[in-house]
PDB file of N, CA and C in Angstrom:
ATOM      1  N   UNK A  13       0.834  -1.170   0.000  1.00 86.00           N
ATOM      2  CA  UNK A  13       0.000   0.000   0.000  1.00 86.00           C
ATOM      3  C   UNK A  13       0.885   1.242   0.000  1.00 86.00           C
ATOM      4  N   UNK A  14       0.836   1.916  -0.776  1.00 92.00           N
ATOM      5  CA  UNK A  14       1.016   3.447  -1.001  1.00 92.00           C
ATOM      6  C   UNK A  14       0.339   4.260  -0.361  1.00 92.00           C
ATOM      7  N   UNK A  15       1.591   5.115   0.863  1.00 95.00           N
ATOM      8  CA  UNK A  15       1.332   6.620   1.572  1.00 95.00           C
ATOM      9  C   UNK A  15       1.922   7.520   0.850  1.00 95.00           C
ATOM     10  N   UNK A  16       1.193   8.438   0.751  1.00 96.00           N
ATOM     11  CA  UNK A  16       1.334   9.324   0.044  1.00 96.00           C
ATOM     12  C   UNK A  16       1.731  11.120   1.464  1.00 96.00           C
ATOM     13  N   UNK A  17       2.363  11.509   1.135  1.00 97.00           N
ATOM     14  CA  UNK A  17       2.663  13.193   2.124  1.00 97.00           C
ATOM     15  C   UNK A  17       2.350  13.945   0.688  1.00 97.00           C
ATOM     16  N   UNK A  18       1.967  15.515   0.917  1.00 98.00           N
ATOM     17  CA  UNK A  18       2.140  16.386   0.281  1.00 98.00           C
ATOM     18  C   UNK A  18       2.325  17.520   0.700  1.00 98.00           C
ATOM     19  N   UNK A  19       2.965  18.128   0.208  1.00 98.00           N
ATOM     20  CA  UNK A  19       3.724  20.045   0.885  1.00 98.00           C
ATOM     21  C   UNK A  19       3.831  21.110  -0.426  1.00 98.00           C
ATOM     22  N   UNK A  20       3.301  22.313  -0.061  1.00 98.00           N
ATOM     23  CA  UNK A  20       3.375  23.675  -0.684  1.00 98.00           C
ATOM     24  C   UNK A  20       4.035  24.828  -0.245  1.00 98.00           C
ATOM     25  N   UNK A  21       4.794  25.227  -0.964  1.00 98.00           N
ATOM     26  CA  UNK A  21       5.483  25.870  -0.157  1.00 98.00           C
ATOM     27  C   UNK A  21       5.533  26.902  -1.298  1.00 98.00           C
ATOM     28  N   UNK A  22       5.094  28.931  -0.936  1.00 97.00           N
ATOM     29  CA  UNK A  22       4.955  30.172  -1.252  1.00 97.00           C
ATOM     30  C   UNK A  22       6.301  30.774  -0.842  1.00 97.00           C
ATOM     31  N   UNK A  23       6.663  31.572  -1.677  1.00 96.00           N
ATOM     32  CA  UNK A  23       7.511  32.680  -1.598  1.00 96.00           C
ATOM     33  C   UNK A  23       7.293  33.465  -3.000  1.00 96.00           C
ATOM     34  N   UNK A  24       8.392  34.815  -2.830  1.00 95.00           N
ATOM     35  CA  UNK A  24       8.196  35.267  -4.025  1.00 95.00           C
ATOM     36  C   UNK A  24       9.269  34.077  -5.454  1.00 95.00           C
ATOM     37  N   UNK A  25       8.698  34.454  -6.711  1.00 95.00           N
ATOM     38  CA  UNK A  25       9.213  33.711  -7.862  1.00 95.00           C
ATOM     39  C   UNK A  25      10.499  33.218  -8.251  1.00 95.00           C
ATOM     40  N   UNK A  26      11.567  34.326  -7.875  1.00 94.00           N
ATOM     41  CA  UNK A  26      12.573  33.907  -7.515  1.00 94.00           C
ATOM     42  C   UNK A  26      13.213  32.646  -7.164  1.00 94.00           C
ATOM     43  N   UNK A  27      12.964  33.150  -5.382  1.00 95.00           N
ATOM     44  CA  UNK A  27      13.205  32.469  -4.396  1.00 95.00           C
ATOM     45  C   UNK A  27      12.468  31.169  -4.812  1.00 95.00           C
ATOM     46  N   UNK A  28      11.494  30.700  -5.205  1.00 97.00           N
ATOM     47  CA  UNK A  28      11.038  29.386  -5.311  1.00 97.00           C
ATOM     48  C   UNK A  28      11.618  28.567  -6.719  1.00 97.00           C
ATOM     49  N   UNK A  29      11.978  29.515  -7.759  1.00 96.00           N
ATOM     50  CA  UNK A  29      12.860  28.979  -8.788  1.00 96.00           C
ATOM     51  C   UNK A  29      13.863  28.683  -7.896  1.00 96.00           C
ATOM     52  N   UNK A  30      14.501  29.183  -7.225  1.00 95.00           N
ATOM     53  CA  UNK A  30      16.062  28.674  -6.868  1.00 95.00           C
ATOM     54  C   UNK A  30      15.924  27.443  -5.718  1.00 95.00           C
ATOM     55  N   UNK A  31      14.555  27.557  -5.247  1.00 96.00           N
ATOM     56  CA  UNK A  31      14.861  26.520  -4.511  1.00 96.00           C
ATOM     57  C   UNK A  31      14.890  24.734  -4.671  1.00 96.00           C
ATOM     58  N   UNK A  32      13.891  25.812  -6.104  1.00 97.00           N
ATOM     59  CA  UNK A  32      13.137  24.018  -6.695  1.00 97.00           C
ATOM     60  C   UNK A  32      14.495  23.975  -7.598  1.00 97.00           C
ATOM     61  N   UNK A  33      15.649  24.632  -8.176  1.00 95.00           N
ATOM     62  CA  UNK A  33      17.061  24.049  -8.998  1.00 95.00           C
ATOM     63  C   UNK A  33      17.366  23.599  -8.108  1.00 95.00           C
ATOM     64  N   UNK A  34      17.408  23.954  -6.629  1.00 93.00           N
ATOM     65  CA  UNK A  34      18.731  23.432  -5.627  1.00 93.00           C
ATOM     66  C   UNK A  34      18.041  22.030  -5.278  1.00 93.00           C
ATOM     67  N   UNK A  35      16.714  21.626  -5.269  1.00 94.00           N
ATOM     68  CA  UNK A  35      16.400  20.353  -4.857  1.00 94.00           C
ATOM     69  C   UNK A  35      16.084  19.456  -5.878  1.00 94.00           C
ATOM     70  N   UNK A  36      15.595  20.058  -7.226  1.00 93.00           N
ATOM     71  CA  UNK A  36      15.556  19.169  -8.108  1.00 93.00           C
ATOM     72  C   UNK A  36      16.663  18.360  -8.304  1.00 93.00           C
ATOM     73  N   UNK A  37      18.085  19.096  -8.425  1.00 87.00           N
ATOM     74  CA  UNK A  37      19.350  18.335  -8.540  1.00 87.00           C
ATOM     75  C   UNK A  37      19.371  17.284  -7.531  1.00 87.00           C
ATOM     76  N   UNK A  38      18.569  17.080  -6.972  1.00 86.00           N
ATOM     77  CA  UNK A  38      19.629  16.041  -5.870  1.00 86.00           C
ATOM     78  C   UNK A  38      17.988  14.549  -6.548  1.00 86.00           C
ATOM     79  N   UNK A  39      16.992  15.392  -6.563  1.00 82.00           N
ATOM     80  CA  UNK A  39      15.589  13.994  -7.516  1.00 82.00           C
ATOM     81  C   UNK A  39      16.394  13.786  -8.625  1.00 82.00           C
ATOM     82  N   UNK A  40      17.088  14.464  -9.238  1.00 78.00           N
ATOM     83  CA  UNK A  40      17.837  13.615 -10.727  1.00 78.00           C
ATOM     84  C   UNK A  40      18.530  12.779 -10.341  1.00 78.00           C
ATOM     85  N   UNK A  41      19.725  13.354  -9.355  1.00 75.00           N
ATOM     86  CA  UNK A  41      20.371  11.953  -9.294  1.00 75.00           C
ATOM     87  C   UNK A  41      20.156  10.886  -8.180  1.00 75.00           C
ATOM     88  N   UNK A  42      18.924  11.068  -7.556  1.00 62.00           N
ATOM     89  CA  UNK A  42      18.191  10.055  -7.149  1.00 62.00           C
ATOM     90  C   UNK A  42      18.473   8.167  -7.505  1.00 62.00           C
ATOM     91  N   UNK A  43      18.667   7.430  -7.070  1.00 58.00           N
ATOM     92  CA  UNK A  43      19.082   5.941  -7.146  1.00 58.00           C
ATOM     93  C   UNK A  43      17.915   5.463  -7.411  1.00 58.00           C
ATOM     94  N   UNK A  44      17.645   4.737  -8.907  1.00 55.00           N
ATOM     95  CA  UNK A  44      16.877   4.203  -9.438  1.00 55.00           C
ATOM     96  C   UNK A  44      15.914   3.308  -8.997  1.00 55.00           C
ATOM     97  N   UNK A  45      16.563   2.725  -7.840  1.00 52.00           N
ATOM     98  CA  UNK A  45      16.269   1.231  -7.313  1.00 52.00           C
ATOM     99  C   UNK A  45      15.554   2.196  -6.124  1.00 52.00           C
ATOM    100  N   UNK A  46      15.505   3.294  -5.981  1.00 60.00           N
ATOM    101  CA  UNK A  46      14.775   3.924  -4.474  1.00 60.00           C
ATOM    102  C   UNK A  46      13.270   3.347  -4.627  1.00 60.00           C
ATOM    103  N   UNK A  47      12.708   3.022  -3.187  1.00 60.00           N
ATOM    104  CA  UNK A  47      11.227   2.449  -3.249  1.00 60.00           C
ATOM    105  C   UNK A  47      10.525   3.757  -2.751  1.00 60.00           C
ATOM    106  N   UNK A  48      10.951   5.490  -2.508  1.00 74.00           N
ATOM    107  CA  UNK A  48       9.931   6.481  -2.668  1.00 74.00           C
ATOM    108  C   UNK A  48       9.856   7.573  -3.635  1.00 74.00           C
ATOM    109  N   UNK A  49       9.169   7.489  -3.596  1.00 89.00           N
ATOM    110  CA  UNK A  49       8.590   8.312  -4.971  1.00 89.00           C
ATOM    111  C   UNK A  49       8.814   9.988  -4.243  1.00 89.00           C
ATOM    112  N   UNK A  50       9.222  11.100  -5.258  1.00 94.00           N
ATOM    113  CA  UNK A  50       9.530  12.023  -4.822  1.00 94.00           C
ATOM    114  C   UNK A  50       8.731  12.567  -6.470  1.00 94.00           C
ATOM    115  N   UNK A  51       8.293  13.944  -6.093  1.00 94.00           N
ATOM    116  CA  UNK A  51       7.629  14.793  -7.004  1.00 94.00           C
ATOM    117  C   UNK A  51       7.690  16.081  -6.773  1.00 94.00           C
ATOM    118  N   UNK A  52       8.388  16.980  -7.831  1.00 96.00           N
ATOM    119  CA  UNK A  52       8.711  18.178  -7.606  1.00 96.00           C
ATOM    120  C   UNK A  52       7.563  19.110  -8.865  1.00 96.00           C
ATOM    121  N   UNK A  53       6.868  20.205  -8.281  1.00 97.00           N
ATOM    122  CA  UNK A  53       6.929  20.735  -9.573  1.00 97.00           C
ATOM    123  C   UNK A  53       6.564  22.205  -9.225  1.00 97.00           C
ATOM    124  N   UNK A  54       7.132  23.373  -9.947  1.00 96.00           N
ATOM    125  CA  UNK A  54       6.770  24.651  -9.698  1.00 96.00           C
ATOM    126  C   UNK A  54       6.044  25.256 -11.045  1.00 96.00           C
ATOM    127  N   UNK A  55       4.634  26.176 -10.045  1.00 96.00           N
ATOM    128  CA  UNK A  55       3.625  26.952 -10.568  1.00 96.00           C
ATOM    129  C   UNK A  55       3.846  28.004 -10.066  1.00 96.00           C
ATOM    130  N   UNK A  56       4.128  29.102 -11.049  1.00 94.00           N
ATOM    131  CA  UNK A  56       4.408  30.229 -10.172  1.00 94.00           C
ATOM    132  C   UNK A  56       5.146  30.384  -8.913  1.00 94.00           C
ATOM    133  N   UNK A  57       4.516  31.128  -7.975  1.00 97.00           N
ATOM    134  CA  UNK A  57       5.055  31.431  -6.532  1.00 97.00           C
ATOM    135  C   UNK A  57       5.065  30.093  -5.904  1.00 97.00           C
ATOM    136  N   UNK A  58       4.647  28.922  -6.123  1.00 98.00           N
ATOM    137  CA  UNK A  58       4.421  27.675  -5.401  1.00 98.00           C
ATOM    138  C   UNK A  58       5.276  26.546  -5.519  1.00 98.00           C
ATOM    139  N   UNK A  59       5.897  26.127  -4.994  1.00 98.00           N
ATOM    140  CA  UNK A  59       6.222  24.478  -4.910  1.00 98.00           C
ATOM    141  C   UNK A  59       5.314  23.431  -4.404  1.00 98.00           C
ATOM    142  N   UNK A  60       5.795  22.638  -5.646  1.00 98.00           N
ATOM    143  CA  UNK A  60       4.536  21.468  -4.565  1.00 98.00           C
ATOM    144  C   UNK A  60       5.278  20.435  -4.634  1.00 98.00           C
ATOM    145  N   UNK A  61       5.787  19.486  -3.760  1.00 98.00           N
ATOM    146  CA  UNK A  61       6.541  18.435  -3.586  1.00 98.00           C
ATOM    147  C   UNK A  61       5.321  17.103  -2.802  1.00 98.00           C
ATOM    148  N   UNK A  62       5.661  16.208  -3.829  1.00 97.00           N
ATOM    149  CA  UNK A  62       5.033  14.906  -3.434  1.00 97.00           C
ATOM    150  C   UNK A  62       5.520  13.815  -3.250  1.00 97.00           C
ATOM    151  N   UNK A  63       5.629  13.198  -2.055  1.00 96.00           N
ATOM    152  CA  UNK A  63       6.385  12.129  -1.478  1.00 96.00           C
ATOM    153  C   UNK A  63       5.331  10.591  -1.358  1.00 96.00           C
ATOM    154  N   UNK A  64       6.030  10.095  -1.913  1.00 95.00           N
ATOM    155  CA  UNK A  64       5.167   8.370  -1.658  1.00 95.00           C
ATOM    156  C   UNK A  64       6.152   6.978  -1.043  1.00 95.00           C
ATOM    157  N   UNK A  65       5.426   6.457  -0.727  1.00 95.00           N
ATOM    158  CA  UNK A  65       6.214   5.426  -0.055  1.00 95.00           C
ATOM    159  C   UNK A  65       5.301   4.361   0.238  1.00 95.00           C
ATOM    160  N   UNK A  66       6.325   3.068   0.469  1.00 94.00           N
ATOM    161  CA  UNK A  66       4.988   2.015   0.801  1.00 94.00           C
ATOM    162  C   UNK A  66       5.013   1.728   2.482  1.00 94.00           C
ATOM    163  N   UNK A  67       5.842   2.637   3.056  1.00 94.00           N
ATOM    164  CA  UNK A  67       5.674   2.193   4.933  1.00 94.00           C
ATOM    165  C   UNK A  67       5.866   3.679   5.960  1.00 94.00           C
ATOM    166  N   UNK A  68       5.176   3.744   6.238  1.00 95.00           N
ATOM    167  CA  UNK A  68       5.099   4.580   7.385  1.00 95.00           C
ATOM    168  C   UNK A  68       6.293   5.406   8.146  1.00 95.00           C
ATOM    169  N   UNK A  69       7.003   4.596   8.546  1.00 95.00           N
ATOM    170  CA  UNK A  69       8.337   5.017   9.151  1.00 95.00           C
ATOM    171  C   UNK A  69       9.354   5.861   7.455  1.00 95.00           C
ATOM    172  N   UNK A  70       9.393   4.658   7.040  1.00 95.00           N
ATOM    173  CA  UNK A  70       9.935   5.369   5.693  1.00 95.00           C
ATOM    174  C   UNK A  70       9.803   6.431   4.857  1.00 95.00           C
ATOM    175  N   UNK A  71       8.484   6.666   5.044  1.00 96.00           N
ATOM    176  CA  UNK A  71       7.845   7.781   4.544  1.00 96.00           C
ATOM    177  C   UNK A  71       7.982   9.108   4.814  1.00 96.00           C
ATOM    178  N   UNK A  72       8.095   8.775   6.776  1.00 97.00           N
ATOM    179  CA  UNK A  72       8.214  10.314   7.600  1.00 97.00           C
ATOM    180  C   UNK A  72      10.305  10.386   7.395  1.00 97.00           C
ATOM    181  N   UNK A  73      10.942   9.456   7.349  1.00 96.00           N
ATOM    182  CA  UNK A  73      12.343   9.751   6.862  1.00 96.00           C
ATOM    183  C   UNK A  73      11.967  10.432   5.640  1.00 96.00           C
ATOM    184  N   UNK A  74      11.584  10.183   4.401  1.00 95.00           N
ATOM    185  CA  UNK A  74      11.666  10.689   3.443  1.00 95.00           C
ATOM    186  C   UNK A  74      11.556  12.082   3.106  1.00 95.00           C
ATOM    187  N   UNK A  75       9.661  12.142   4.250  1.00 97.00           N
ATOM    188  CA  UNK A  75       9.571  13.457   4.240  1.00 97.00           C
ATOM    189  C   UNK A  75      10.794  14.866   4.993  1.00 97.00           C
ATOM    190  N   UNK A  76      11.366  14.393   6.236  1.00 97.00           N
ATOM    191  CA  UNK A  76      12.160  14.711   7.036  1.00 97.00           C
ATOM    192  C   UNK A  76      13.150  15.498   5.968  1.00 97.00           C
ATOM    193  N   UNK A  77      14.262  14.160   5.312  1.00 95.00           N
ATOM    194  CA  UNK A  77      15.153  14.786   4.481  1.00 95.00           C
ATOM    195  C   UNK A  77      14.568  15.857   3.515  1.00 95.00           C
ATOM    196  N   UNK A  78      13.517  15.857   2.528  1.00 96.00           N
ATOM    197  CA  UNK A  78      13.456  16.322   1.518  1.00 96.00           C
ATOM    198  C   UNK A  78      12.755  18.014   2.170  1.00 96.00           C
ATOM    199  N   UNK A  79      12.009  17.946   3.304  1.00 98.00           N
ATOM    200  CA  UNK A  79      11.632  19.082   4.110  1.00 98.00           C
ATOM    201  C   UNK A  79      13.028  20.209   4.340  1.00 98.00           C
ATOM    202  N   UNK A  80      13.761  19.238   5.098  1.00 98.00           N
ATOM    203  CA  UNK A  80      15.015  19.905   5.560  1.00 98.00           C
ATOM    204  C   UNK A  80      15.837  20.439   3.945  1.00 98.00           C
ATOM    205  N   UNK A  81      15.800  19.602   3.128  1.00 96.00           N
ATOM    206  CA  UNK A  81      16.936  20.081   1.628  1.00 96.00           C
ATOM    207  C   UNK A  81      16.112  21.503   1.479  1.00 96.00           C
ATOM    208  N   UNK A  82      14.461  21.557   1.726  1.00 97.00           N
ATOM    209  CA  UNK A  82      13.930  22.422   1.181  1.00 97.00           C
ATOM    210  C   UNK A  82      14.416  24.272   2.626  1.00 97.00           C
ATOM    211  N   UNK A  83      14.414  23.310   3.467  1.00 98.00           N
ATOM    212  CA  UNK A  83      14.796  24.620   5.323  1.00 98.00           C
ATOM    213  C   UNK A  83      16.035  24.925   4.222  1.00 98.00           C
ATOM    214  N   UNK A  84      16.949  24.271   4.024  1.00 97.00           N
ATOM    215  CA  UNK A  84      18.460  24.895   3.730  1.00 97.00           C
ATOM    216  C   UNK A  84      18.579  25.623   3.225  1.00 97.00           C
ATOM    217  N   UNK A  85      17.859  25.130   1.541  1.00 96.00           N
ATOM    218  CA  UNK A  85      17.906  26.238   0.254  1.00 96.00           C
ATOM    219  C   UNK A  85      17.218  27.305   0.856  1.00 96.00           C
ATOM    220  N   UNK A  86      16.305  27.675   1.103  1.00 96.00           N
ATOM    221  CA  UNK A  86      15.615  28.568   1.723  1.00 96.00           C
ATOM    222  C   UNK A  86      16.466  29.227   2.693  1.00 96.00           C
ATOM    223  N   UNK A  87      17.237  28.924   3.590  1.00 96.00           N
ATOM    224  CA  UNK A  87      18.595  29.484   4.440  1.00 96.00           C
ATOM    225  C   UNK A  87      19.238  30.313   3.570  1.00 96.00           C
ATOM    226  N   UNK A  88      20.000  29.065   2.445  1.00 95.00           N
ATOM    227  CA  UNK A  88      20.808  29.953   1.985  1.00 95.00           C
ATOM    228  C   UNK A  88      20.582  31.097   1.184  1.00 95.00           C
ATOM    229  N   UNK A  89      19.355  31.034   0.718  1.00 94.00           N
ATOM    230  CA  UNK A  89      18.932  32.007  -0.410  1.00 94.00           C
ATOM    231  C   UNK A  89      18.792  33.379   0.262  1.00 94.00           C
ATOM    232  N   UNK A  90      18.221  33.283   1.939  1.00 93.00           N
ATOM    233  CA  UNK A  90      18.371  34.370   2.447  1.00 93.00           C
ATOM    234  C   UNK A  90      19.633  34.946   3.068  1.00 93.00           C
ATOM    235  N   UNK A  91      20.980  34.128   3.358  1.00 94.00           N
ATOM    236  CA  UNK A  91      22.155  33.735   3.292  1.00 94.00           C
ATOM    237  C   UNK A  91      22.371  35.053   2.358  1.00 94.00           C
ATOM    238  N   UNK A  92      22.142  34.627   1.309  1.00 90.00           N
ATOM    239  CA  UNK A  92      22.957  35.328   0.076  1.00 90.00           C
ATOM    240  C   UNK A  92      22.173  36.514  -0.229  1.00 90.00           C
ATOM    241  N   UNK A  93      21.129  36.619   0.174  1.00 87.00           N
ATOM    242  CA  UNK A  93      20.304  38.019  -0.074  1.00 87.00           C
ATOM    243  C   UNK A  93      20.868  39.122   1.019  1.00 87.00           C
ATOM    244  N   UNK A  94      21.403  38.685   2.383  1.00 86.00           N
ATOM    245  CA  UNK A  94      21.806  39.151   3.236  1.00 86.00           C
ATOM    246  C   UNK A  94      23.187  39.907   2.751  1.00 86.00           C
ATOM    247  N   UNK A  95      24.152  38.657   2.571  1.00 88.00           N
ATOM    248  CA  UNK A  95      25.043  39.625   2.082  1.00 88.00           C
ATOM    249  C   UNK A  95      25.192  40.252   0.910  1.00 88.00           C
ATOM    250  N   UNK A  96      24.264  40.134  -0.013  1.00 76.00           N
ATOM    251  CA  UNK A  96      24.316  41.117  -1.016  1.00 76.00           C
ATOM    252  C   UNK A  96      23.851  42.564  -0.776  1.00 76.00           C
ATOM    253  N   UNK A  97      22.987  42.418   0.540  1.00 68.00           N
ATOM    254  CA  UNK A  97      22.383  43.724   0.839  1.00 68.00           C
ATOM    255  C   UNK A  97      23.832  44.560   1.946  1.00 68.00           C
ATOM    256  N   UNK A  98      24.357  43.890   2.417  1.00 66.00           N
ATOM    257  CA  UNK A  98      25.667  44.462   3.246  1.00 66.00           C
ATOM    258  C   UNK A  98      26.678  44.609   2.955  1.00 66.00           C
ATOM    259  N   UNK A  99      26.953  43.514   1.719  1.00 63.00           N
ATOM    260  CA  UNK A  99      28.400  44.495   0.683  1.00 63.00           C
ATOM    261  C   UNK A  99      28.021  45.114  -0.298  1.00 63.00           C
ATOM    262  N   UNK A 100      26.822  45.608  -1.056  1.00 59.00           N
ATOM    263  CA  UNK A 100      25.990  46.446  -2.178  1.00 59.00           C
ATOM    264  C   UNK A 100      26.346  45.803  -3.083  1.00 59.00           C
ATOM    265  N   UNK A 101      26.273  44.468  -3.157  1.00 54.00           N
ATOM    266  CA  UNK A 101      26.468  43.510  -4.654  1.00 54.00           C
ATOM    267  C   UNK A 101      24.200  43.775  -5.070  1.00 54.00           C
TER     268      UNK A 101
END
């Protein structure tokens, strides 16, 4: 049986292009033989990421990592907005 998670995640256009390059790269090179299903796709201001799996425990790991890849990019993007605003790049 297939569990399915789903997450949306708003910002401005940008910021959600860069976040969905920084995580898509890591679903490409994803290991073929993986048993969860990962789904990325951006509409506008939105991400929508869809996670499947066939067990419970596995599922909330899955979600965990791919949540957190998404906390980081989102870090760094403000990371780098920061210092562009404090050295006038």
């Amino acid at each position: 049986m297939q569990i399915s998670a789903a997450f949306e995640f708003e910002a401005d256009a940008e910021t959600v292009q860069t976040i969905y390059q920084s995580i898509k790269a890591e679903q490409d090179t994803g290991d073929a033989a993986r048993r969860s299903a990962v789904t990325l796709a951006l509409q506008g201001r939105t991400l929508h990421m869809s996670l499947s799996e066939d067990d419970p425990t596995r599922l909330r790991a899955v979600a965990n990592t791919w949540l957190r890849l998404v906390k980081v990019a989102y870090e760094m993007v403000e990371v780098i907005a920061e210092c562009g605003r404090t050295t006038g790049l």
